Coordinates of C-alpha atoms in Angstrom, one line a residue:
Chain A
X1 CA 40.8 16.5 -26.5
X2 CA 37.3 15.2 -27.2
X3 CA 34.2 15.7 -25.0
X4 CA 31.3 13.3 -25.3
X5 CA 28.1 15.2 -25.4
X6 CA 25.1 13.3 -24.2
X7 CA 22.7 12.2 -26.9
X8 CA 20.0 14.8 -27.5
X9 CA 17.5 12.2 -28.5
X10 CA 17.0 8.8 -26.9
X11 CA 18.0 5.9 -29.2
X12 CA 15.8 2.8 -29.7
X13 CA 17.3 -0.4 -28.4
X14 CA 19.3 -2.3 -30.9
X15 CA 17.7 -5.3 -32.7
X16 CA 18.8 -8.6 -31.1
X17 CA 21.9 -9.9 -32.7
X18 CA 21.2 -12.8 -35.0
X19 CA 23.3 -15.8 -35.8
X20 CA 23.0 -17.5 -32.4
X21 CA 22.9 -21.3 -32.8
X22 CA 19.3 -22.6 -31.9
X23 CA 20.9 -24.8 -29.2
X24 CA 22.0 -21.7 -27.3
X25 CA 18.8 -19.7 -27.8
X26 CA 17.2 -19.1 -24.4
X27 CA 13.7 -18.9 -26.0
X28 CA 14.0 -22.3 -27.7
X29 CA 15.5 -23.8 -24.5
X30 CA 12.5 -22.4 -22.5
X31 CA 9.9 -24.0 -24.8
X32 CA 11.8 -27.3 -25.0
X33 CA 12.0 -27.6 -21.2
X34 CA 8.3 -26.9 -20.8
X35 CA 7.4 -29.4 -23.5
X36 CA 9.5 -32.1 -21.7
X37 CA 7.9 -31.4 -18.3
X38 CA 4.3 -31.5 -19.7
X39 CA 5.1 -34.8 -21.6
X40 CA 6.5 -36.4 -18.4
X41 CA 3.4 -35.3 -16.4
X42 CA 1.0 -36.7 -19.0
X43 CA 3.0 -40.0 -19.1
X44 CA 2.9 -40.2 -15.3
X45 CA -0.9 -39.6 -15.3
X46 CA -1.4 -42.2 -18.0
X47 CA 0.6 -44.8 -16.0
X48 CA -1.3 -44.1 -12.7
X49 CA -4.8 -44.2 -14.3
X50 CA -4.0 -47.3 -16.4
X51 CA -2.6 -49.1 -13.3
X52 CA -5.5 -48.2 -11.1
X53 CA -8.0 -49.4 -13.7
X54 CA -6.1 -52.7 -14.3
X55 CA -5.9 -53.3 -10.5
X56 CA -9.6 -52.4 -10.0
X57 CA -10.6 -54.9 -12.7
X58 CA -8.4 -57.5 -11.2
X59 CA -10.0 -57.0 -7.7
X60 CA -13.4 -57.0 -9.4
X61 CA -14.3 -53.5 -8.1
X62 CA -15.6 -50.5 -9.9
X63 CA -15.0 -46.8 -9.2
X64 CA -18.0 -44.8 -7.9
X65 CA -19.3 -42.8 -5.0
X66 CA -22.6 -44.6 -4.6
X67 CA -21.5 -46.2 -1.3
X68 CA -21.8 -42.8 0.4
X69 CA -25.6 -43.2 0.7
X70 CA -25.3 -46.6 2.4
X71 CA -25.8 -46.9 6.2
X72 CA -22.6 -46.5 8.2
X73 CA -23.3 -48.8 11.0
X74 CA -20.7 -47.3 13.4
X75 CA -20.9 -44.7 16.1
X76 CA -18.9 -41.5 16.5
X77 CA -18.1 -40.5 20.1
X78 CA -18.9 -36.9 19.4
X79 CA -20.5 -35.0 16.6
X80 CA -21.7 -31.5 15.9
X81 CA -24.6 -32.7 13.8
X82 CA -27.3 -35.3 14.4
X83 CA -25.5 -38.6 13.8
X84 CA -26.2 -42.3 14.7
X85 CA -25.0 -45.6 13.4
X86 CA -28.0 -45.7 11.0
X87 CA -26.7 -42.5 9.3
X88 CA -25.0 -42.8 5.9
X89 CA -21.3 -43.1 5.2
X90 CA -21.5 -39.6 3.6
X91 CA -22.9 -38.1 6.8
X92 CA -20.2 -39.9 8.8
X93 CA -17.5 -38.2 6.7
X94 CA -19.3 -34.9 6.9
X95 CA -19.5 -35.2 10.7
X96 CA -15.8 -36.0 10.8
X97 CA -15.1 -32.9 8.6
X98 CA -17.0 -30.7 11.0
X99 CA -15.0 -32.1 14.0
X100 CA -11.8 -31.4 12.1
X101 CA -12.8 -27.8 11.4
X102 CA -13.8 -27.3 15.0
X103 CA -10.4 -28.5 16.3
X104 CA -8.6 -26.6 13.6
X105 CA -10.4 -23.3 14.3
X106 CA -10.1 -23.6 18.1
X107 CA -6.5 -24.7 17.7
X108 CA -5.6 -21.8 15.5
X109 CA -7.2 -19.2 17.7
X110 CA -5.6 -20.4 21.0
X111 CA -2.2 -21.3 19.4
X112 CA -2.0 -17.8 17.9
X113 CA -2.8 -16.1 21.3
X114 CA -0.3 -18.3 23.2
X115 CA 2.3 -18.1 20.4
X116 CA 2.3 -14.3 20.3
X117 CA 2.5 -14.0 24.1
X118 CA 5.4 -16.6 24.4
X119 CA 7.2 -15.1 21.4
X120 CA 7.2 -11.6 23.0
X121 CA 8.1 -13.1 26.4
X122 CA 11.2 -14.8 24.9
X123 CA 12.4 -11.3 23.9
X124 CA 11.8 -9.9 27.4
X125 CA 14.7 -8.3 29.3
X126 CA 13.5 -10.1 32.4
X127 CA 15.6 -13.3 32.5
X128 CA 13.1 -15.4 34.3
X129 CA 10.4 -14.6 31.8
X130 CA 12.6 -15.1 28.8
X131 CA 14.1 -18.3 30.3
X132 CA 10.7 -19.8 31.0
X133 CA 9.6 -19.1 27.4
X134 CA 12.8 -20.6 26.0
X135 CA 12.4 -23.7 28.1
X136 CA 8.8 -24.2 27.0
X137 CA 9.6 -23.7 23.4
X138 CA 12.7 -26.0 23.3
X139 CA 11.0 -28.7 25.3
X140 CA 7.8 -28.9 23.4
X141 CA 8.9 -28.4 19.8
X142 CA 11.5 -31.0 20.0
X143 CA 9.2 -33.8 21.1
X144 CA 7.0 -35.6 18.4
X145 CA 3.4 -34.4 18.3
X146 CA 2.0 -37.9 18.3
X147 CA 3.9 -38.7 21.6
X148 CA 2.5 -35.5 23.1
X149 CA -1.1 -36.4 22.1
X150 CA -0.6 -39.7 23.8
X151 CA 0.9 -38.0 26.8
X152 CA -2.0 -35.5 27.2
X153 CA -4.5 -38.3 26.7
X154 CA -2.9 -40.4 29.4
X155 CA -2.5 -37.3 31.6
X156 CA -6.0 -35.9 31.0
X157 CA -7.9 -39.2 30.9
X158 CA -6.2 -41.8 33.1
X159 CA -5.9 -39.9 36.4
X160 CA -9.4 -38.5 36.3
X161 CA -12.0 -40.0 38.5
X162 CA -15.1 -41.8 37.3
X163 CA -18.4 -40.1 36.8
X164 CA -19.5 -40.7 40.3
X165 CA -16.5 -38.9 41.8
X166 CA -16.2 -36.3 39.1
X167 CA -14.2 -33.1 40.0
X168 CA -16.7 -30.4 40.2
X169 CA -16.2 -26.7 39.6
X170 CA -18.8 -24.6 41.4
X171 CA -21.1 -27.6 40.8
X172 CA -21.7 -26.7 37.2
X173 CA -18.6 -27.9 35.4
X174 CA -17.6 -31.5 35.9
X175 CA -14.3 -33.2 35.0
X176 CA -14.3 -36.9 34.8
X177 CA -13.2 -39.9 32.6
X178 CA -16.1 -38.9 30.4
X179 CA -14.5 -35.6 29.6
X180 CA -15.5 -32.0 30.5
X181 CA -19.2 -31.5 31.0
X182 CA -20.3 -27.8 30.9
X183 CA -23.7 -26.0 31.1
X184 CA -25.3 -25.7 27.7
X185 CA -26.9 -22.2 27.1
X186 CA -30.4 -22.3 25.8
X187 CA -31.5 -19.0 24.2
X188 CA -35.1 -18.2 24.5
X189 CA -37.1 -15.7 22.3
X190 CA -35.6 -12.2 22.4
X191 CA -32.0 -13.6 22.9
X192 CA -31.1 -11.9 19.6
X193 CA -31.0 -8.7 21.6
X194 CA -27.7 -9.9 23.1
X195 CA -26.2 -10.5 19.7
X196 CA -27.6 -7.2 18.4
X197 CA -25.9 -5.3 21.2
X198 CA -22.6 -7.1 20.6
X199 CA -22.7 -6.2 16.9
X200 CA -23.7 -2.7 17.8
X201 CA -20.8 -2.5 20.2
X202 CA -18.4 -3.7 17.5
X203 CA -19.7 -1.3 15.0
X204 CA -19.6 1.4 17.6
X205 CA -16.0 0.7 18.4
X206 CA -15.1 0.9 14.7
X207 CA -16.8 4.3 14.5
X208 CA -15.3 5.4 17.7
X209 CA -11.8 4.5 16.5
X210 CA -12.4 6.5 13.3
X211 CA -13.7 9.4 15.3
X212 CA -10.7 9.2 17.7
X213 CA -8.4 9.3 14.7
X214 CA -10.1 12.3 13.3
X215 CA -10.1 14.0 16.6
X216 CA -6.3 13.3 16.9
X217 CA -5.8 14.7 13.3
X218 CA -7.7 17.8 14.2
X219 CA -6.8 18.6 17.8
X220 CA -3.9 16.2 18.5
X221 CA -5.8 14.7 21.4
X222 CA -5.1 11.0 21.8
X223 CA -8.0 8.9 23.0
X224 CA -7.4 5.5 24.7
X225 CA -9.8 3.7 22.3
X226 CA -9.2 0.1 23.4
X227 CA -9.2 0.9 27.1
X228 CA -12.8 2.2 26.7
X229 CA -14.0 -0.1 24.0
X230 CA -13.0 -3.5 25.3
X231 CA -15.1 -3.4 28.5
X232 CA -18.0 -2.1 26.5
X233 CA -17.7 -4.9 23.9
X234 CA -17.5 -7.5 26.7
X235 CA -20.5 -6.1 28.6
X236 CA -22.7 -5.4 25.6
X237 CA -24.3 -8.9 25.1
X238 CA -25.2 -9.0 28.8
X239 CA -26.8 -5.6 28.7
X240 CA -28.7 -6.7 25.6
X241 CA -29.9 -9.8 27.3
X242 CA -30.8 -8.0 30.5
X243 CA -32.9 -5.4 28.5
X244 CA -34.7 -8.3 26.7
X245 CA -35.7 -9.7 30.1
X246 CA -32.9 -12.3 30.3
X247 CA -34.2 -14.9 27.8
X248 CA -31.3 -17.2 28.6
X249 CA -31.4 -20.4 30.6
X250 CA -28.6 -22.8 31.2
X251 CA -29.1 -26.5 30.8
X252 CA -27.0 -27.7 33.8
X253 CA -25.4 -31.1 33.7
X254 CA -26.8 -33.5 36.3
X255 CA -25.5 -36.8 37.5
X256 CA -28.1 -39.5 36.7
X257 CA -27.1 -43.1 37.2
X258 CA -23.8 -43.7 35.5
X259 CA -23.7 -40.6 33.3
X260 CA -24.4 -36.9 33.1
X261 CA -27.6 -35.8 31.5
X262 CA -27.9 -32.3 30.1
X263 CA -25.1 -29.8 29.5
X264 CA -22.6 -30.2 26.8
X265 CA -19.6 -32.5 26.8
X266 CA -16.1 -32.1 25.4
X267 CA -14.9 -35.7 25.1
X268 CA -11.4 -36.4 26.6
X269 CA -10.1 -37.4 23.2
X270 CA -10.9 -34.0 21.9
X271 CA -9.4 -32.3 24.9
X272 CA -6.2 -34.3 24.6
X273 CA -5.9 -33.6 20.9
X274 CA -6.7 -29.9 21.2
X275 CA -4.3 -29.3 24.1
X276 CA -1.5 -31.1 22.4
X277 CA -2.1 -29.2 19.1
X278 CA -2.3 -25.8 20.8
X279 CA 0.7 -26.4 23.0
X280 CA 2.8 -27.8 20.2
X281 CA 1.8 -25.3 17.4
X282 CA 2.2 -22.3 19.8
X283 CA 5.9 -23.0 20.1
X284 CA 6.4 -22.7 16.3
X285 CA 4.2 -19.6 16.2
X286 CA 6.2 -18.1 19.1
X287 CA 9.5 -18.6 17.2
X288 CA 7.9 -17.1 14.1
X289 CA 6.9 -14.0 16.1
X290 CA 10.3 -13.7 17.8
X291 CA 12.1 -13.9 14.5
X292 CA 9.7 -11.4 13.0
X293 CA 10.3 -8.9 15.7
X294 CA 14.1 -9.5 15.6
X295 CA 14.1 -9.0 11.8
X296 CA 13.2 -5.4 12.4
X297 CA 16.5 -3.7 12.7
X298 CA 17.6 -2.4 16.1
X299 CA 18.0 1.0 14.5
X300 CA 14.2 1.3 14.2
X301 CA 13.7 1.1 18.0
X302 CA 16.6 3.5 18.5
X303 CA 15.2 6.0 16.1
X304 CA 11.8 5.7 17.9
X305 CA 13.4 6.3 21.3
X306 CA 15.5 9.2 20.0
X307 CA 12.2 10.8 18.8
X308 CA 10.8 10.4 22.3
X309 CA 8.2 7.6 21.5
X310 CA 7.5 5.4 24.5
X311 CA 8.3 1.7 24.2
X312 CA 4.7 0.7 23.8
X313 CA 4.0 3.3 21.0
X314 CA 7.3 2.3 19.3
X315 CA 6.1 -1.3 19.2
X316 CA 2.7 -0.5 18.0
X317 CA 3.5 2.2 15.4
X318 CA 6.9 1.2 14.2
X319 CA 8.1 -2.3 15.1
X320 CA 5.0 -4.5 14.8
X321 CA 3.8 -3.1 11.4
X322 CA 7.2 -4.0 10.1
X323 CA 7.4 -7.4 11.9
X324 CA 4.0 -8.5 10.6
X325 CA 5.1 -8.7 7.0
X326 CA 7.9 -11.1 8.1
X327 CA 5.5 -13.0 10.4
X328 CA 2.5 -13.6 8.2
X329 CA 3.9 -16.0 5.5
X330 CA 5.4 -18.5 8.0
X331 CA 2.3 -18.0 10.2
X332 CA 0.2 -19.3 7.3
X333 CA 2.3 -22.5 7.1
X334 CA 1.9 -23.0 10.8
X335 CA -1.9 -22.8 10.4
X336 CA -1.7 -25.3 7.6
X337 CA 0.4 -27.6 9.7
X338 CA -2.0 -27.4 12.6
X339 CA -4.9 -28.2 10.4
X340 CA -3.2 -31.2 8.8
X341 CA -1.7 -32.4 12.1
X342 CA -5.2 -32.6 13.5
X343 CA -5.5 -35.8 11.5
X344 CA -3.4 -37.4 14.3
X345 CA -6.7 -37.5 16.1
X346 CA -6.9 -41.0 14.9
X347 CA -4.3 -42.0 17.5
X348 CA -6.7 -41.3 20.4
X349 CA -9.9 -42.1 18.6
X350 CA -11.3 -38.6 18.2
X351 CA -13.7 -38.9 15.3
X352 CA -12.2 -36.3 12.9
X353 CA -12.3 -36.5 9.2
X354 CA -9.4 -38.9 9.1
X355 CA -10.9 -41.2 11.6
X356 CA -14.4 -41.2 10.0
X357 CA -12.8 -41.7 6.5
X358 CA -10.6 -44.5 7.8
X359 CA -13.6 -46.4 9.3
X360 CA -15.7 -45.9 6.2
X361 CA -12.8 -47.2 4.1
X362 CA -12.4 -50.3 6.3
X363 CA -16.1 -51.1 6.2
X364 CA -16.9 -50.3 2.5
X365 CA -13.5 -51.3 1.0
X366 CA -13.7 -48.2 -1.2
X367 CA -10.1 -47.3 -0.6
X368 CA -9.5 -45.2 -3.7
X369 CA -12.7 -43.2 -3.4
X370 CA -12.2 -42.5 0.3
X371 CA -8.6 -41.5 0.0
X372 CA -9.6 -39.3 -2.9
X373 CA -12.3 -37.6 -0.9
X374 CA -9.9 -37.1 2.1
X375 CA -7.3 -35.6 -0.2
X376 CA -9.7 -33.3 -1.9
X377 CA -11.2 -32.1 1.5
X378 CA -7.8 -31.5 3.2
X379 CA -6.5 -29.8 0.1
X380 CA -9.5 -27.5 0.0
X381 CA -9.2 -26.7 3.7
X382 CA -5.5 -25.8 3.2
X383 CA -6.1 -23.8 0.0
X384 CA -8.8 -21.8 1.7
X385 CA -6.5 -21.1 4.7
X386 CA -3.7 -20.2 2.3
X387 CA -5.9 -17.9 0.2
X388 CA -7.1 -16.1 3.3
X389 CA -3.5 -15.6 4.6
X390 CA -2.3 -14.4 1.2
X391 CA -5.1 -11.8 1.2
X392 CA -4.1 -10.7 4.7
X393 CA -0.4 -10.6 3.7
X394 CA -1.1 -8.5 0.6
X395 CA -2.9 -6.0 2.9
X396 CA 0.1 -5.8 5.3
X397 CA 2.7 -5.6 2.6
X398 CA 5.1 -2.7 2.6
X399 CA 5.4 -0.3 -0.3
X400 CA 8.9 -0.3 -1.7
X401 CA 10.4 1.1 -4.8
Chain B
X1 CA 28.7 33.5 30.6
X2 CA 26.4 31.6 28.4
X3 CA 24.3 28.7 29.6
X4 CA 25.4 25.1 29.1
X5 CA 23.4 22.8 26.8
X6 CA 25.2 19.6 27.8
X7 CA 27.4 19.0 30.8
X8 CA 29.3 15.7 31.3
X9 CA 31.2 15.3 34.6
X10 CA 33.6 12.4 35.1
X11 CA 31.5 10.1 33.0
X12 CA 32.6 6.5 32.8
X13 CA 31.1 3.6 31.0
X14 CA 31.9 -0.1 30.6
X15 CA 30.7 -2.8 28.1
X16 CA 31.3 -5.8 30.4
X17 CA 35.0 -5.5 31.3
X18 CA 35.7 -3.1 28.4
X19 CA 36.1 0.5 29.5
X20 CA 34.6 2.5 26.7
X21 CA 34.4 5.9 28.2
X22 CA 37.0 7.1 30.6
X23 CA 36.5 10.1 32.8
X24 CA 34.8 12.2 30.2
X25 CA 34.4 15.9 31.1
X26 CA 32.7 18.1 28.6
X27 CA 30.7 21.4 28.7
X28 CA 28.8 22.4 25.6
X29 CA 27.4 25.9 25.6
X30 CA 24.1 26.8 24.0
X31 CA 24.6 27.5 20.3
X32 CA 28.0 25.8 20.3
X33 CA 28.9 23.5 17.4
X34 CA 31.2 20.7 18.2
X35 CA 32.9 18.2 15.9
X36 CA 34.1 14.9 17.5
X37 CA 36.7 12.8 15.6
X38 CA 39.0 10.0 16.4
X39 CA 39.8 6.4 15.3
X40 CA 37.0 3.8 15.2
X41 CA 36.3 2.3 18.5
X42 CA 37.4 5.4 20.4
X43 CA 34.0 5.9 22.0
X44 CA 32.8 8.9 20.0
X45 CA 29.5 7.4 19.1
X46 CA 29.0 6.0 22.6
X47 CA 29.6 9.4 24.1
X48 CA 27.0 11.2 22.1
X49 CA 24.5 8.3 22.4
X50 CA 24.8 8.8 26.2
X51 CA 23.4 12.3 25.8
X52 CA 20.0 11.0 24.8
X53 CA 20.2 7.8 26.8
X54 CA 20.5 5.4 23.9
X55 CA 23.4 4.2 26.0
X56 CA 23.4 4.2 29.8
X57 CA 26.5 5.6 31.6
X58 CA 27.5 3.9 34.8
X59 CA 29.4 6.6 36.6
X60 CA 29.4 10.4 36.6
X61 CA 26.7 13.0 35.8
X62 CA 25.2 14.0 32.5
X63 CA 23.0 17.1 32.5
X64 CA 21.1 18.0 29.3
X65 CA 19.4 21.4 29.1
X66 CA 19.3 21.5 32.9
X67 CA 17.8 18.1 33.2
X68 CA 20.0 15.4 34.9
X69 CA 19.9 12.1 33.2
X70 CA 19.2 9.5 35.9
X71 CA 17.2 6.3 35.8
X72 CA 14.2 8.5 36.2
X73 CA 12.1 7.7 33.1
X74 CA 10.4 11.1 33.2
X75 CA 13.7 12.8 32.8
X76 CA 14.8 10.5 30.0
X77 CA 11.5 11.4 28.1
X78 CA 12.0 15.1 28.7
X79 CA 15.6 15.0 27.5
X80 CA 14.7 13.0 24.4
X81 CA 12.1 15.7 23.5
X82 CA 14.9 18.3 23.5
X83 CA 17.5 16.3 21.7
X84 CA 17.3 15.3 18.0
X85 CA 19.5 12.6 16.5
X86 CA 20.6 11.7 13.1
X87 CA 22.1 8.2 12.5
X88 CA 24.7 6.8 10.2
X89 CA 22.2 4.5 8.6
X90 CA 19.3 7.0 8.6
X91 CA 16.9 4.6 10.4
X92 CA 13.9 6.0 8.6
X93 CA 10.6 4.1 9.1
X94 CA 10.3 2.2 5.8
X95 CA 6.6 1.5 6.2
X96 CA 5.7 5.2 6.4
X97 CA 5.9 7.9 3.8
X98 CA 8.5 10.7 4.1
X99 CA 5.7 13.0 5.4
X100 CA 4.4 10.4 7.9
X101 CA 8.0 9.8 9.1
X102 CA 8.2 13.5 9.9
X103 CA 4.7 13.8 11.6
X104 CA 4.8 10.5 13.6
X105 CA 6.6 11.9 16.7
X106 CA 5.0 15.3 16.7
X107 CA 1.6 13.7 16.6
X108 CA 2.2 10.9 19.1
X109 CA 4.6 12.6 21.5
X110 CA 3.8 16.3 21.2
X111 CA 0.2 15.6 20.5
X112 CA 0.0 18.1 17.6
X113 CA -3.0 18.2 15.3
X114 CA -2.2 16.5 11.9
X115 CA -2.5 19.7 9.9
X116 CA -0.1 21.5 12.1
X117 CA 2.4 18.6 12.2
X118 CA 2.2 18.4 8.4
X119 CA 2.8 22.1 8.0
X120 CA 5.9 21.9 10.2
X121 CA 7.0 18.8 8.3
X122 CA 6.7 20.5 4.9
X123 CA 8.6 23.5 6.3
X124 CA 11.5 21.4 7.3
X125 CA 11.3 19.2 4.1
X126 CA 11.6 22.5 2.2
X127 CA 14.6 23.5 4.3
X128 CA 16.4 20.2 3.4
X129 CA 15.2 20.8 -0.2
X130 CA 13.1 17.8 -0.8
X131 CA 9.4 18.9 -0.4
X132 CA 8.5 17.2 -3.6
X133 CA 9.4 13.7 -2.1
X134 CA 6.9 14.1 0.8
X135 CA 4.5 11.3 -0.4
X136 CA 7.2 8.8 -1.4
X137 CA 8.5 6.0 0.8
X138 CA 12.0 6.0 2.1
X139 CA 12.9 3.0 -0.1
X140 CA 12.2 5.1 -3.2
X141 CA 14.8 7.8 -2.3
X142 CA 18.6 8.0 -2.7
X143 CA 20.9 7.8 0.4
X144 CA 21.5 11.5 0.5
X145 CA 17.8 12.2 0.2
X146 CA 17.0 9.7 3.0
X147 CA 19.6 11.3 5.3
X148 CA 18.1 14.8 4.6
X149 CA 14.6 13.4 5.5
X150 CA 16.1 12.0 8.7
X151 CA 17.4 15.5 9.5
X152 CA 14.0 17.0 8.8
X153 CA 12.3 14.3 10.9
X154 CA 14.5 15.2 13.9
X155 CA 13.9 18.9 13.4
X156 CA 10.1 18.5 13.4
X157 CA 10.3 17.9 17.1
X158 CA 11.9 21.4 17.5
X159 CA 14.9 20.1 19.3
X160 CA 17.3 22.4 21.1
X161 CA 20.3 20.2 20.6
X162 CA 21.1 18.0 17.5
X163 CA 23.3 15.0 17.6
X164 CA 24.9 13.6 14.4
X165 CA 26.4 10.2 14.5
X166 CA 28.6 9.9 11.4
X167 CA 25.8 11.2 9.2
X168 CA 27.8 11.0 5.9
X169 CA 29.7 7.8 6.5
X170 CA 27.2 5.5 4.7
X171 CA 26.7 7.8 1.7
X172 CA 28.1 7.8 -1.8
X173 CA 30.7 10.5 -2.3
X174 CA 28.5 12.6 -4.6
X175 CA 25.8 12.7 -2.0
X176 CA 27.9 13.8 1.0
X177 CA 27.8 17.5 0.0
X178 CA 24.0 17.8 -0.1
X179 CA 23.8 16.5 3.4
X180 CA 26.7 18.7 4.7
X181 CA 25.0 21.7 3.0
X182 CA 21.9 21.1 5.1
X183 CA 24.1 20.8 8.3
X184 CA 25.9 24.0 7.5
X185 CA 22.6 25.7 7.0
X186 CA 21.5 24.4 10.4
X187 CA 24.7 25.5 12.1
X188 CA 24.3 29.0 10.7
X189 CA 20.8 29.1 12.1
X190 CA 22.3 28.8 15.6
X191 CA 21.5 25.2 16.5
X192 CA 23.5 23.5 19.2
X193 CA 25.2 20.6 17.4
X194 CA 27.4 17.7 18.3
X195 CA 28.7 15.9 15.2
X196 CA 30.7 12.8 15.1
X197 CA 32.3 13.1 11.6
X198 CA 35.5 12.9 9.7
X199 CA 34.5 15.7 7.3
X200 CA 37.3 18.0 8.2
X201 CA 36.3 20.7 5.7
X202 CA 32.9 20.8 7.5
X203 CA 34.7 21.0 10.9
X204 CA 36.8 24.0 9.7
X205 CA 33.7 25.7 8.3
X206 CA 31.3 25.5 11.1
X207 CA 32.8 24.1 14.3
X208 CA 33.6 26.2 17.4
X209 CA 35.5 23.4 18.8
X210 CA 37.0 20.1 17.6
X211 CA 37.4 17.2 20.0
X212 CA 39.8 14.3 19.4
X213 CA 39.0 11.1 21.2
X214 CA 41.1 7.9 21.5
X215 CA 40.6 4.8 23.7
X216 CA 37.6 6.2 25.4
X217 CA 39.2 9.5 26.5
X218 CA 39.1 13.1 25.2
X219 CA 42.7 13.5 24.2
X220 CA 42.6 17.0 22.9
X221 CA 40.1 19.8 22.1
X222 CA 40.7 23.1 20.5
X223 CA 39.2 25.6 18.1
X224 CA 39.5 24.2 14.5
X225 CA 42.4 26.3 13.1
X226 CA 44.6 25.6 16.1
X227 CA 43.5 21.9 16.1
X228 CA 44.4 21.3 12.5
X229 CA 47.5 23.5 12.3
X230 CA 49.0 22.9 15.7
X231 CA 47.9 19.6 17.2
X232 CA 49.5 19.0 20.6
X233 CA 49.3 15.3 21.3
X234 CA 51.3 12.8 19.2
X235 CA 48.2 10.7 18.8
X236 CA 46.3 13.6 17.3
X237 CA 49.2 14.3 15.0
X238 CA 49.3 10.7 13.8
X239 CA 45.5 10.6 13.3
X240 CA 45.4 13.9 11.4
X241 CA 48.3 12.7 9.1
X242 CA 46.3 9.6 8.3
X243 CA 43.0 11.3 7.4
X244 CA 44.3 14.5 5.8
X245 CA 46.8 12.6 3.5

């Protein structure tokens, strides 16, 4: 009978066995495949650049961005910066970019809020609530977005009365074919007090939350931080303004002739695009949220219940932290989709980046340059969003093995 | 006469049309240790899960530590504070460390200060013999270690009654003993325990009573020696033949 005693000293790994044919060597295979891929890529680039140059010469055009300083000669229905038909092509594209960013940011914020609500609703035990959420999701996400933009445009714009008979809300907000006209806040000197108080309230909440945690660690007392903080955060800018002597005046819209003067306007094109984008993207976000929550095993909520945690605490302390790591990566793609889908604005004539770029292209004939600019800008927007979401994801990631 | 920890009177439960628990009558005294066995699908897990309301019974009465389990949410919360549970698949919180797993409920349900909760947690982690793993995450531990953490987590709430739902069924054979050792230690400390398990050696060693269930009914119950040596019902005999080889 023999007994194998364990080695007293660890043994170094054996040298790799020689004599393998180079054709079966994984290292050589790795290098070879990489060389082939790079060669194909270089060849592709060579063909594209060569072709483009040949075609440009044939069309008697040259590549360059000088045209961006020429006068645009067309109007944009809405712009965040000073813009008129005498502005340059470059400014037109920049105004378009700002409009795209405005729509994307507003769209992301509202689609996220609605998406989270609907996603949680779909998991509700109340059948009416769950059914309503399911109906909304299945109806909206299965109809093409372009069609929905047209539908909202027809729905928002067509049935609305003309300026003269505009629907009025308390006589300060007006809804007409021209869009939504709202009072425009004008901040006088000292208005910074409002902002200062808001920032102070936010910092205060952060400190309060830390203090509450410390208090809980030390005495076990649980403070309802958000119940106290949220009203304070909401009220703080008004308190600040009041203390500064209310340096805030509203520029109210007024009907003068055939149009409103004063106030600020959201053009119906933007309203239609924004509503469609939010309503459509929210369905995908809702599904992402639902699948994320469902991905957390049922055993987790059972264990929480068995320990006596309430449903709300179980969600906040156990379920959601685990669901987030499943939700964030697909959420990032939804944000990217929303940003890129905003280019459908061209269908209703909202002057976003795509619309401005397209018009510049038509007028200047600089197709390659314009398409190049648009691609670079959309790519940068997307990469920025992706980088932000990656950072967020790495913060939420779970420690395992 | 000692006081009852758990009383079940004519309890019935259905999953849709399927009758999972049929007329269950059970009286568990304080300090009693009960092992429940039976073929799969016989309603063993469902029965003990009714005790802390993870499952709702539809007929009959369940009274835990003097508190009747009704739809009253307050009563359910009170019962859950008194009853600890250990699951087949551990159900540890993977995003929290071992220590945080153990302090979560004491801090958020019992409102204990952190230091006190941690002290209690370390005491029980020592008792289950893994204090050195306190700062690791559950994913970094073996199955047996995870189950011991799960036991410690339940104990941190100072429960009067412990429920074990097949605590060793998901473990590798070599890890079963370390978990059973902890359970034996707990039993010897006088804890009221209801264990769904097929570990018959454990049943012989610690149980006051073994209950055999089949098709949603309690078929037979007896003290362990009688139960194993002299089973009465033919169904019990058949079951014991199959699991004892």
